[in-house]
Short mmCIF file of C-alpha atoms in Angstrom, two decimals:
data_model
loop_
_atom_site.label_atom_id
_atom_site.label_comp_id
_atom_site.label_asym_id
_atom_site.label_seq_id
_atom_site.Cartn_x
_atom_site.Cartn_y
_atom_site.Cartn_z
CA MET A 1 -21.53 32.72 4.67
CA SER A 2 -22.54 36.87 4.79
CA ASN A 3 -21.68 37.41 8.69
CA ALA A 4 -18.25 35.45 8.89
CA SER A 5 -16.65 38.26 9.13
CA VAL A 6 -19.14 39.28 11.99
CA SER A 7 -18.35 35.95 14.24
CA ARG A 8 -15.45 34.62 13.46
CA ILE A 9 -15.50 30.60 12.60
CA PRO A 10 -12.73 28.15 13.93
CA ALA A 11 -10.33 26.59 11.05
CA LEU A 12 -11.47 23.14 13.07
CA GLU A 13 -14.20 22.78 15.80
CA LEU A 14 -14.48 19.36 17.30
CA ASN A 15 -17.64 18.55 19.20
CA ASN A 16 -17.89 15.99 22.02
CA ILE A 17 -15.80 13.43 20.11
CA HIS A 18 -15.82 10.29 21.66
CA LYS A 19 -14.66 6.37 20.88
CA THR A 20 -14.89 3.40 22.24
CA PHE A 21 -12.72 0.91 21.05
CA GLY A 22 -14.25 -3.65 22.15
CA ASP A 23 -15.44 -2.22 25.60
CA VAL A 24 -12.77 0.22 26.68
CA GLU A 25 -14.34 4.16 26.20
CA VAL A 26 -11.24 5.96 25.56
CA LEU A 27 -12.68 9.44 24.61
CA LYS A 28 -15.40 9.53 26.53
CA GLY A 29 -16.46 13.77 25.46
CA ILE A 30 -13.66 15.71 24.04
CA SER A 31 -14.19 19.47 22.70
CA LEU A 32 -12.14 21.92 20.98
CA LYS A 33 -11.19 25.11 18.33
CA ALA A 34 -8.73 25.70 16.38
CA TYR A 35 -8.60 29.91 14.72
CA ASP A 36 -6.10 31.11 12.27
CA GLY A 37 -2.48 29.96 13.40
CA ASP A 38 -3.80 28.49 16.55
CA VAL A 39 -0.94 26.76 18.75
CA ILE A 40 -2.59 23.84 20.31
CA SER A 41 -0.52 21.21 22.54
CA ILE A 42 -2.35 18.45 23.47
CA LEU A 43 -0.39 16.54 26.57
CA GLY A 44 -1.73 13.19 28.13
CA SER A 45 0.33 10.08 29.54
CA SER A 46 0.38 7.05 28.15
CA GLY A 47 -3.57 5.89 27.32
CA SER A 48 -4.54 9.38 26.89
CA GLY A 49 -6.54 8.71 24.02
CA LYS A 50 -4.12 11.54 22.86
CA SER A 51 -2.67 10.13 19.55
CA THR A 52 -7.02 8.77 19.49
CA PHE A 53 -8.09 11.39 19.89
CA LEU A 54 -5.96 13.67 16.90
CA ARG A 55 -5.78 10.41 14.88
CA CYS A 56 -10.24 10.95 14.79
CA ILE A 57 -10.33 14.44 13.08
CA ASN A 58 -9.48 13.53 9.78
CA LEU A 59 -11.35 9.83 10.36
CA LEU A 60 -8.21 7.76 10.48
CA GLU A 61 -9.85 7.12 13.23
CA ASN A 62 -13.62 6.43 13.74
CA PRO A 63 -15.36 7.96 15.90
CA THR A 64 -18.28 6.44 18.16
CA GLU A 65 -19.81 10.01 18.72
CA GLY A 66 -19.46 14.06 18.67
CA GLU A 67 -18.54 15.84 15.61
CA ILE A 68 -16.68 17.52 12.72
CA ILE A 69 -16.76 20.84 11.77
CA PHE A 70 -13.41 21.71 9.49
CA LYS A 71 -13.56 25.40 8.07
CA GLY A 72 -17.83 26.13 9.56
CA GLU A 73 -18.32 22.97 6.72
CA GLN A 74 -19.29 19.87 8.98
CA LEU A 75 -18.71 16.58 8.00
CA ALA A 76 -21.54 14.61 7.41
CA LEU A 77 -21.22 11.41 9.47
CA THR A 78 -23.48 8.19 9.62
CA ALA A 79 -23.61 5.53 11.53
CA ASN A 80 -24.19 1.87 10.45
CA LYS A 81 -24.03 -1.67 11.76
CA SER A 82 -20.79 -0.50 13.62
CA PRO A 83 -20.41 1.53 16.30
CA ASP A 84 -18.25 4.19 14.61
CA LEU A 85 -19.24 7.13 12.40
CA GLN A 86 -18.22 6.88 8.87
CA ALA A 87 -17.83 9.44 6.35
CA SER A 88 -20.88 10.55 3.94
CA SER A 89 -19.36 11.56 1.41
CA MET A 90 -16.35 10.03 0.23
CA ALA A 91 -16.08 13.50 -1.58
CA GLN A 92 -16.24 14.80 1.82
CA LEU A 93 -14.09 13.20 2.94
CA THR A 94 -10.61 13.68 0.81
CA ARG A 95 -11.33 17.14 -0.19
CA MET A 96 -10.79 17.81 4.52
CA ARG A 97 -7.73 15.33 4.37
CA GLN A 98 -6.76 17.15 1.58
CA GLN A 99 -6.05 21.17 3.64
CA ILE A 100 -6.38 18.40 6.59
CA GLY A 101 -2.39 17.30 6.92
CA PHE A 102 -0.75 14.37 9.60
CA VAL A 103 2.49 14.58 10.43
CA PHE A 104 3.28 9.85 11.64
CA GLN A 105 5.18 8.54 14.68
CA SER A 106 6.59 6.82 12.37
CA PHE A 107 6.91 9.33 9.49
CA ASN A 108 5.97 6.74 6.91
CA LEU A 109 7.05 8.55 3.84
CA TRP A 110 6.82 5.86 0.63
CA PRO A 111 10.02 3.81 0.72
CA HIS A 112 9.78 2.67 -2.51
CA MET A 113 9.93 6.72 -3.85
CA THR A 114 12.45 9.31 -3.40
CA ILE A 115 12.40 10.99 -1.38
CA LEU A 116 11.41 14.85 -3.99
CA ASP A 117 8.86 11.84 -5.23
CA ASN A 118 7.68 11.63 -1.49
CA VAL A 119 7.28 14.94 -1.88
CA VAL A 120 6.08 16.23 -5.48
CA GLU A 121 3.44 13.13 -4.45
CA GLY A 122 0.64 15.00 -3.72
CA PRO A 123 0.46 18.54 -5.87
CA ALA A 124 1.22 15.97 -8.84
CA ASN A 125 -1.09 13.98 -8.23
CA VAL A 126 -3.38 15.02 -5.76
CA LEU A 127 -3.55 18.26 -6.63
CA LYS A 128 -2.91 18.00 -9.96
CA ARG A 129 -0.79 20.97 -9.94
CA PRO A 130 0.93 20.56 -13.39
CA LYS A 131 3.98 18.66 -12.51
CA GLN A 132 7.12 21.34 -13.54
CA GLU A 133 5.30 23.30 -10.25
CA ALA A 134 4.71 21.09 -8.34
CA ARG A 135 8.35 19.61 -8.39
CA GLU A 136 10.26 23.64 -7.71
CA TYR A 137 7.27 23.77 -4.50
CA ALA A 138 8.66 20.24 -3.89
CA GLU A 139 12.25 21.51 -4.03
CA PHE A 140 11.61 24.43 -2.73
CA LEU A 141 10.06 23.02 0.70
CA LEU A 142 12.27 20.19 0.72
CA ASN A 143 15.32 23.45 0.81
CA LYS A 144 13.05 24.44 3.35
CA VAL A 145 13.49 21.74 6.00
CA GLY A 146 16.73 21.31 5.06
CA ILE A 147 17.43 18.17 3.54
CA ALA A 148 17.79 19.20 -0.16
CA ASP A 149 20.25 17.55 -1.53
CA LYS A 150 19.41 14.43 -0.54
CA LYS A 151 16.31 14.59 -2.61
CA HIS A 152 16.97 11.83 -4.71
CA MET A 153 17.78 9.30 -1.70
CA TYR A 154 15.44 6.78 -0.64
CA PRO A 155 13.44 7.39 2.96
CA SER A 156 15.52 4.67 4.10
CA GLN A 157 19.35 6.29 3.54
CA LEU A 158 17.98 8.55 5.54
CA SER A 159 18.16 8.68 9.72
CA GLY A 160 15.34 9.16 11.56
CA GLY A 161 14.75 13.01 12.00
CA GLN A 162 15.90 13.48 7.95
CA GLN A 163 13.32 11.31 6.58
CA GLN A 164 10.43 12.82 9.71
CA ARG A 165 11.70 16.30 8.73
CA VAL A 166 10.94 14.94 4.78
CA ALA A 167 7.75 13.84 6.24
CA ILE A 168 6.29 17.16 7.47
CA ALA A 169 8.06 18.97 3.79
CA ARG A 170 5.40 16.42 2.44
CA THR A 171 2.25 17.46 3.96
CA LEU A 172 3.22 21.19 3.53
CA ALA A 173 3.28 20.72 -0.25
CA MET A 174 -0.89 20.10 0.78
CA ASP A 175 -0.33 23.39 1.01
CA PRO A 176 -3.07 22.52 4.11
CA GLN A 177 -4.74 25.00 7.11
CA VAL A 178 -4.76 23.22 9.44
CA ILE A 179 -1.28 20.41 10.52
CA LEU A 180 -1.89 18.33 13.04
CA PHE A 181 1.28 16.23 14.60
CA ASP A 182 1.18 12.66 16.02
CA GLU A 183 4.18 12.32 18.57
CA PRO A 184 6.52 13.42 14.92
CA THR A 185 9.45 13.33 17.57
CA SER A 186 9.13 9.79 20.04
CA ALA A 187 10.41 7.84 17.79
CA LEU A 188 14.04 9.31 17.30
CA ASP A 189 17.06 9.23 19.08
CA PRO A 190 17.55 12.32 22.03
CA GLU A 191 20.19 13.97 19.46
CA LEU A 192 17.43 14.02 16.73
CA VAL A 193 15.02 16.20 18.14
CA GLY A 194 16.27 18.94 18.41
CA GLU A 195 16.11 19.54 14.16
CA VAL A 196 12.64 18.19 14.42
CA LEU A 197 11.43 20.47 16.36
CA GLY A 198 13.18 23.04 14.96
CA VAL A 199 11.01 23.05 11.66
CA MET A 200 7.65 22.65 13.87
CA ARG A 201 9.02 26.35 15.58
CA SER A 202 9.60 28.19 11.93
CA LEU A 203 6.06 27.07 11.18
CA ALA A 204 4.77 27.97 14.32
CA GLU A 205 6.06 31.71 13.52
CA GLU A 206 5.23 31.51 10.23
CA GLY A 207 1.15 31.45 11.52
CA ARG A 208 0.75 28.00 10.26
CA THR A 209 -2.58 26.35 12.77
CA MET A 210 -1.15 22.96 13.89
CA LEU A 211 -2.29 20.57 16.60
CA ILE A 212 0.23 18.86 18.75
CA VAL A 213 0.28 15.80 20.57
CA THR A 214 4.23 15.14 22.75
CA HIS A 215 6.12 14.93 25.51
CA GLU A 216 8.44 17.59 24.48
CA MET A 217 6.54 19.80 27.91
CA ASN A 218 9.68 22.68 26.39
CA PHE A 219 8.13 22.54 23.01
CA ALA A 220 4.74 22.98 24.57
CA LYS A 221 5.70 24.57 26.54
CA GLU A 222 7.48 27.59 24.33
CA VAL A 223 5.40 27.13 21.41
CA SER A 224 2.04 26.87 22.69
CA SER A 225 -0.90 29.53 22.34
CA GLU A 226 -2.85 26.64 23.94
CA VAL A 227 -2.33 23.44 26.03
CA VAL A 228 -4.59 21.05 26.34
CA PHE A 229 -3.67 17.51 29.08
CA LEU A 230 -5.82 15.21 28.80
CA HIS A 231 -6.20 12.51 30.74
CA GLN A 232 -8.93 9.10 31.41
CA GLY A 233 -10.58 10.28 27.53
CA LEU A 234 -11.24 13.67 28.81
CA ILE A 235 -9.41 17.24 28.91
CA GLU A 236 -8.53 17.48 32.67
CA GLU A 237 -6.88 20.71 32.56
CA GLN A 238 -7.22 23.51 29.18
CA GLY A 239 -5.96 27.25 28.95
CA THR A 240 -3.11 29.24 27.04
CA SER A 241 0.55 27.69 27.73
CA LYS A 242 1.11 30.18 30.46
CA LYS A 243 -1.74 29.89 32.85
CA VAL A 244 -1.69 26.17 32.32
CA PHE A 245 2.30 26.11 33.57
CA GLU A 246 2.56 28.98 35.64
CA ALA A 247 -0.66 28.18 37.65
CA PRO A 248 -2.06 25.04 36.89
CA GLU A 249 -5.45 23.71 38.49
CA SER A 250 -5.56 20.07 38.98
CA GLU A 251 -3.60 18.37 41.19
CA ARG A 252 -2.78 15.54 38.16
CA PHE A 253 -2.10 17.81 35.54
CA LYS A 254 0.02 18.71 38.31
CA ALA A 255 1.77 15.59 38.92
CA PHE A 256 1.96 14.92 35.23
CA LEU A 257 4.04 18.17 35.34
CA SER A 258 6.18 17.38 38.01
CA SER A 259 6.42 13.58 36.75
CA THR A 260 7.89 14.44 32.92
CA PHE A 261 10.26 18.03 33.49
CA MET B 1 23.61 -45.21 -24.54
CA ASP B 2 23.24 -43.60 -26.68
CA PHE B 3 23.76 -39.20 -27.61
CA SER B 4 23.71 -39.57 -31.04
CA VAL B 5 19.16 -39.30 -30.78
CA VAL B 6 19.54 -36.28 -29.01
CA ILE B 7 21.83 -34.68 -31.82
CA GLU B 8 19.51 -36.06 -34.06
CA TYR B 9 16.50 -35.05 -32.36
CA PHE B 10 17.06 -32.28 -31.09
CA PRO B 11 15.93 -29.32 -32.85
CA LYS B 12 12.90 -31.57 -32.73
CA LEU B 13 13.33 -30.41 -29.02
CA LEU B 14 13.90 -27.31 -29.64
CA GLU B 15 10.73 -26.54 -31.32
CA GLY B 16 8.53 -28.52 -28.72
CA ALA B 17 10.32 -26.65 -26.07
CA TRP B 18 9.47 -23.13 -28.24
CA VAL B 19 5.18 -24.00 -27.22
CA SER B 20 6.56 -24.40 -23.78
CA VAL B 21 6.89 -20.99 -23.79
CA GLN B 22 4.79 -19.74 -25.87
CA LEU B 23 2.22 -21.76 -23.36
CA ILE B 24 3.41 -20.58 -20.21
CA PHE B 25 4.11 -17.51 -21.60
CA LEU B 26 0.69 -16.31 -22.71
CA SER B 27 -0.96 -17.50 -20.03
CA VAL B 28 1.05 -16.25 -17.29
CA LEU B 29 0.57 -12.39 -18.09
CA LEU B 30 -3.11 -13.42 -18.77
CA GLY B 31 -4.24 -14.66 -16.15
CA GLY B 32 -1.66 -11.31 -14.75
CA ILE B 33 -3.46 -9.80 -16.18
CA PHE B 34 -6.75 -11.21 -14.11
CA ALA B 35 -5.10 -11.48 -11.11
CA LEU B 36 -5.40 -8.48 -10.41
CA PRO B 37 -9.06 -7.36 -10.59
CA ILE B 38 -9.04 -10.35 -8.59
CA ALA B 39 -6.80 -9.86 -5.97
CA LEU B 40 -8.13 -5.93 -5.63
CA ALA B 41 -11.93 -7.37 -4.49
CA ARG B 42 -10.44 -10.66 -3.05
CA THR B 43 -8.44 -7.77 -0.50
CA SER B 44 -12.16 -5.37 -0.37
CA LYS B 45 -13.83 -6.26 3.60
CA ASN B 46 -17.01 -6.24 1.25
CA PRO B 47 -19.19 -10.54 1.47
CA PHE B 48 -20.43 -9.12 -1.53
CA VAL B 49 -17.52 -8.77 -3.31
CA ASN B 50 -14.70 -11.12 -1.91
CA GLY B 51 -16.58 -14.23 -1.46
CA LEU B 52 -16.80 -14.60 -5.81
CA PRO B 53 -12.57 -14.79 -5.87
CA PHE B 54 -13.01 -17.10 -2.63
CA LEU B 55 -13.91 -19.76 -4.35
CA TYR B 56 -12.40 -18.58 -7.53
CA ILE B 57 -9.04 -19.25 -5.36
CA PHE B 58 -10.20 -21.86 -3.32
CA PHE B 59 -11.57 -24.38 -6.34
CA PHE B 60 -8.45 -23.39 -8.72
CA ARG B 61 -6.07 -23.89 -6.33
CA GLY B 62 -7.25 -26.37 -4.28
CA THR B 63 -7.74 -29.65 -7.49
CA PRO B 64 -5.54 -30.62 -8.98
CA LEU B 65 -4.47 -28.70 -12.60
CA LEU B 66 -4.20 -32.28 -14.39
CA VAL B 67 -8.20 -32.42 -13.70
CA GLN B 68 -8.51 -28.28 -14.80
CA ILE B 69 -7.20 -29.26 -18.38
CA PHE B 70 -9.23 -31.94 -18.74
CA LEU B 71 -12.53 -30.42 -17.31
CA VAL B 72 -11.81 -27.52 -20.59
CA TYR B 73 -10.71 -29.98 -23.14
CA TYR B 74 -12.97 -32.24 -22.84
CA GLY B 75 -15.77 -31.56 -21.02
CA ALA B 76 -16.34 -28.22 -21.53
CA SER B 77 -16.78 -29.91 -25.97
CA GLN B 78 -20.12 -31.79 -24.39
CA PHE B 79 -22.60 -28.85 -24.63
CA GLU B 80 -23.53 -28.41 -27.31
CA VAL B 81 -24.08 -24.43 -27.16
CA VAL B 82 -20.71 -24.30 -27.10
CA ARG B 83 -20.19 -26.58 -30.04
CA GLU B 84 -22.77 -24.62 -31.71
CA SER B 85 -21.30 -20.61 -30.35
CA VAL B 86 -18.31 -18.69 -31.77
CA PHE B 87 -16.02 -19.37 -29.37
CA TRP B 88 -16.21 -23.50 -30.74
CA PRO B 89 -13.38 -22.62 -33.39
CA ILE B 90 -10.67 -21.37 -29.79
CA LEU B 91 -12.03 -23.86 -27.88
CA ARG B 92 -11.79 -26.78 -30.78
CA GLU B 93 -7.50 -26.14 -30.38
CA PRO B 94 -5.68 -28.40 -27.82
CA PHE B 95 -3.27 -24.82 -26.87
CA TRP B 96 -6.44 -22.34 -26.88
CA CYS B 97 -7.19 -25.13 -24.10
CA ALA B 98 -4.03 -25.87 -21.67
CA ILE B 99 -3.87 -21.97 -22.22
CA ILE B 100 -7.59 -21.76 -20.14
CA ALA B 101 -6.21 -24.29 -18.07
CA PHE B 102 -3.93 -22.21 -17.38
CA THR B 103 -4.21 -18.99 -17.54
CA LEU B 104 -7.82 -19.34 -14.68
CA ASN B 105 -5.02 -21.75 -12.32
CA THR B 106 -2.41 -18.98 -12.48
CA SER B 107 -5.00 -16.37 -12.43
CA ALA B 108 -5.58 -18.49 -8.96
CA TYR B 109 -2.69 -18.13 -7.73
CA THR B 110 -0.78 -14.83 -9.40
CA ALA B 111 -4.13 -13.18 -7.35
CA GLU B 112 -3.39 -14.47 -3.36
CA ILE B 113 0.24 -13.33 -4.21
CA PHE B 114 -0.59 -9.76 -5.22
CA ARG B 115 -3.08 -10.03 -2.70
CA GLY B 116 -0.40 -10.74 -0.17
CA ALA B 117 1.56 -8.68 -1.78
CA ILE B 118 -0.61 -5.45 -0.98
CA GLN B 119 -1.55 -6.63 2.21
CA ALA B 120 1.77 -6.65 3.42
CA ILE B 121 2.96 -3.23 2.82
CA PRO B 122 2.34 -1.05 6.75
CA VAL B 123 -0.62 0.80 7.32
CA GLY B 124 0.87 3.73 8.41
CA GLU B 125 2.34 3.86 4.03
CA VAL B 126 -2.11 3.28 3.66
CA GLU B 127 -2.63 6.54 6.09
CA ALA B 128 0.10 8.46 4.44
CA CYS B 129 -1.94 8.30 1.31
CA LYS B 130 -5.07 8.67 3.34
CA THR B 131 -4.17 11.92 5.08
CA LEU B 132 -3.11 13.87 1.93
CA GLY B 133 -6.09 12.89 0.52
CA MET B 134 -5.84 10.26 -2.11
CA THR B 135 -9.65 9.21 -3.98
CA LYS B 136 -8.77 5.10 -3.59
CA VAL B 137 -7.43 4.84 -7.42
CA GLN B 138 -5.46 7.62 -6.67
CA MET B 139 -4.04 5.00 -4.01
CA TYR B 140 -3.63 2.08 -6.06
CA ARG B 141 -2.66 3.23 -9.21
CA ARG B 142 -0.40 5.22 -7.64
CA ILE B 143 1.66 4.32 -4.16
CA LEU B 144 0.34 0.69 -3.22
CA LEU B 145 0.27 -0.88 -6.53
CA PRO B 146 4.18 0.52 -7.27
CA ARG B 147 4.55 -1.09 -3.63
CA ALA B 148 2.98 -4.29 -4.44
CA PHE B 149 5.06 -4.90 -7.34
CA GLY B 150 8.70 -4.52 -4.85
CA ILE B 151 7.40 -6.98 -3.12
CA VAL B 152 5.27 -9.74 -5.66
CA LEU B 153 8.30 -10.18 -7.61
CA PRO B 154 9.78 -13.12 -5.72
CA ALA B 155 7.00 -15.46 -4.70
CA TYR B 156 5.79 -14.61 -9.13
CA GLY B 157 9.10 -15.79 -10.37
CA ASN B 158 7.95 -18.31 -7.66
CA GLU B 159 4.95 -18.67 -9.71
CA ILE B 160 5.99 -18.55 -13.00
CA ILE B 161 9.22 -21.08 -11.98
CA LEU B 162 5.74 -23.60 -10.57
CA MET B 163 3.84 -22.56 -14.13
CA LEU B 164 7.13 -23.67 -16.13
CA LYS B 165 7.08 -27.33 -15.22
CA GLY B 166 2.89 -27.43 -14.71
CA SER B 167 2.74 -26.44 -18.44
CA ALA B 168 3.93 -30.49 -18.91
CA LEU B 169 0.47 -31.90 -18.37
CA ALA B 170 -0.34 -29.81 -21.57
CA SER B 171 1.07 -32.63 -23.58
CA THR B 172 -1.52 -34.98 -21.66
CA ILE B 173 -4.15 -33.27 -24.51
CA THR B 174 -2.07 -33.93 -28.07
CA ILE B 175 -0.20 -30.84 -27.82
CA LEU B 176 3.34 -31.01 -28.36
CA ASP B 177 5.37 -29.23 -25.77
CA LEU B 178 9.05 -30.05 -25.07
CA THR B 179 7.53 -32.55 -22.11
CA GLY B 180 5.02 -33.71 -25.33
CA MET B 181 7.39 -33.72 -28.47
CA ALA B 182 9.58 -35.32 -26.35
CA ARG B 183 7.05 -38.39 -25.97
CA THR B 184 6.63 -38.83 -29.27
CA ILE B 185 10.14 -39.07 -30.54
CA ILE B 186 10.42 -41.94 -27.03
CA ALA B 187 8.27 -44.20 -28.76
CA ARG B 188 9.79 -43.77 -31.97
CA THR B 189 13.26 -44.59 -30.95
CA TYR B 190 12.86 -45.99 -27.29
CA THR B 191 15.55 -43.32 -26.26
CA PRO B 192 13.52 -42.89 -22.50
CA ILE B 193 17.20 -42.06 -20.73
CA GLU B 194 18.74 -39.45 -23.96
CA ILE B 195 15.77 -38.01 -24.65
CA PHE B 196 14.11 -36.94 -21.22
CA LEU B 197 17.68 -35.40 -19.87
CA THR B 198 17.64 -33.96 -22.53
CA ALA B 199 14.76 -32.54 -22.43
CA GLY B 200 15.48 -32.07 -18.95
CA VAL B 201 17.96 -29.57 -19.54
CA ILE B 202 16.17 -27.18 -21.86
CA TYR B 203 13.53 -27.66 -18.81
CA LEU B 204 16.52 -26.33 -16.13
CA ALA B 205 17.56 -23.33 -19.08
CA ILE B 206 14.11 -22.38 -19.20
CA SER B 207 13.95 -22.29 -15.09
CA MET B 208 17.26 -20.51 -15.98
CA LEU B 209 16.89 -17.50 -17.92
CA VAL B 210 13.02 -16.79 -16.20
CA ILE B 211 15.44 -16.97 -13.09
CA ALA B 212 17.79 -14.41 -14.08
CA ILE B 213 15.11 -11.73 -15.49
CA PHE B 214 13.21 -11.48 -12.08
CA LYS B 215 16.84 -11.22 -10.76
CA GLN B 216 16.78 -8.24 -12.78
CA ILE B 217 13.97 -6.81 -12.18
CA GLU B 218 13.74 -7.41 -8.86
CA LYS B 219 17.74 -5.42 -8.49
CA ARG B 220 16.06 -2.41 -9.73
CA GLN B 221 12.72 -2.37 -8.86
CA ASN B 222 14.14 -3.07 -4.56
CA SER B 223 16.88 -0.42 -5.91
CA TYR B 224 15.34 1.43 -2.40
CA LEU B 225 16.72 -1.31 -0.55
CA GLY B 226 20.19 -0.85 -1.12
CA PRO B 227 21.92 -4.26 -2.58
CA ILE B 228 21.07 -7.10 -2.63
CA GLY B 229 22.89 -8.79 1.13
CA SER B 230 23.61 -5.57 2.86
CA ILE B 231 19.66 -5.40 2.80
CA LYS B 232 19.81 -2.26 5.42
CA VAL B 233 17.22 -1.77 8.08
CA PRO B 234 15.79 1.54 8.15
CA ASP B 235 17.39 3.28 11.81
CA LYS B 236 14.82 4.29 13.35
CA GLY B 237 16.42 7.53 15.26
#
């Protein structure tokens, strides 16, 4: 770590990620670096592999090949009988997962626990913080995402937009270094999309490092520091938000833009 | 029909019912405790871990409870090792033989119910545990088992009712449970209809009690689903 100050270490570095489902190669070698404060939007039509790529980062999906390096520390992967790579050490994987937040398309709150308990769970029982401290922090975060008044309700009593904001609070409660968003607004009614994007926008403004798989073009354009367009498992277009949206090079990305705007 | 025998022998029938309740309570309690590790092993993907529980469940679900009772009661005493072991004072008693057979039987069924409940948890909720960096133990202890408990309740209540009815088989190995007591009384009084009817009513009363208890637990445990009858489907938007 002695030369850390000299060369900037990416918060997250992914090298040559491959993923095969049966005979179908979904990811054909994707590399990406995210530095602290980067907000990277990952775009692509459905089936382009963008969600799979995101899920490979914290091994919700096991990549077939590739390297995952988190803050300079490489996640040890081993190949066994199955074609996929497995984490060599569960301890290392869980430690990394604790620092990499993940927000799902379908929220995935635990329905039998109150909103507050959903958010308290991480800091209290995974990070082992004192109960009272975890609770206060959870209340602070629920307030931040605008759900404080519903903390004693159950997830099924909330709208989708509210559930997603709780899910974001649950992720924030772990104080993650990087947050991965997997189509966070795709399961929402159009009028509820704005409230979730609003929360994400404020997180971006705080300088949090985020990787966002999304279909919200305007949001991607305004908030991202970098945009990546995937096509059939490969990066087709990549660059700053300004460059990519104003002067795209790839014909496919141009076609994609004209079909979505 | 002579219902005066019912009044005369009712205390004896209640005595038998108490033995039945003890049989069920103990075997369901022990069976539930054993079922948990069996169910967890059964959900494992490792064939070395899930193989043994599979065979265990296969055997106890696939053979009659009566055969299992006889195997324990008549079978175990054949072996000198058993007769000379420290367990003999227990294995000599029909009551404990019945408890052993019932526990083995109900733990197999209950394990399958638990396994079903654990696997019925939506995969996204499990992934949410993983992304927070929970260890397997934290995941099961904090989230999955409490979640499965709510799912398991209706089926588990059913299993206890089945056990209650199955407990009548204890009478075949000289135990004076409700059925055994009824048969003993009938042998003396020759009033099968009166006594068996009464025994049936007592069984019904116990069933109703079990159902009522489970309804209460379900109501509390699954309150997040809203009042029963108006189960709220989480809206998408």
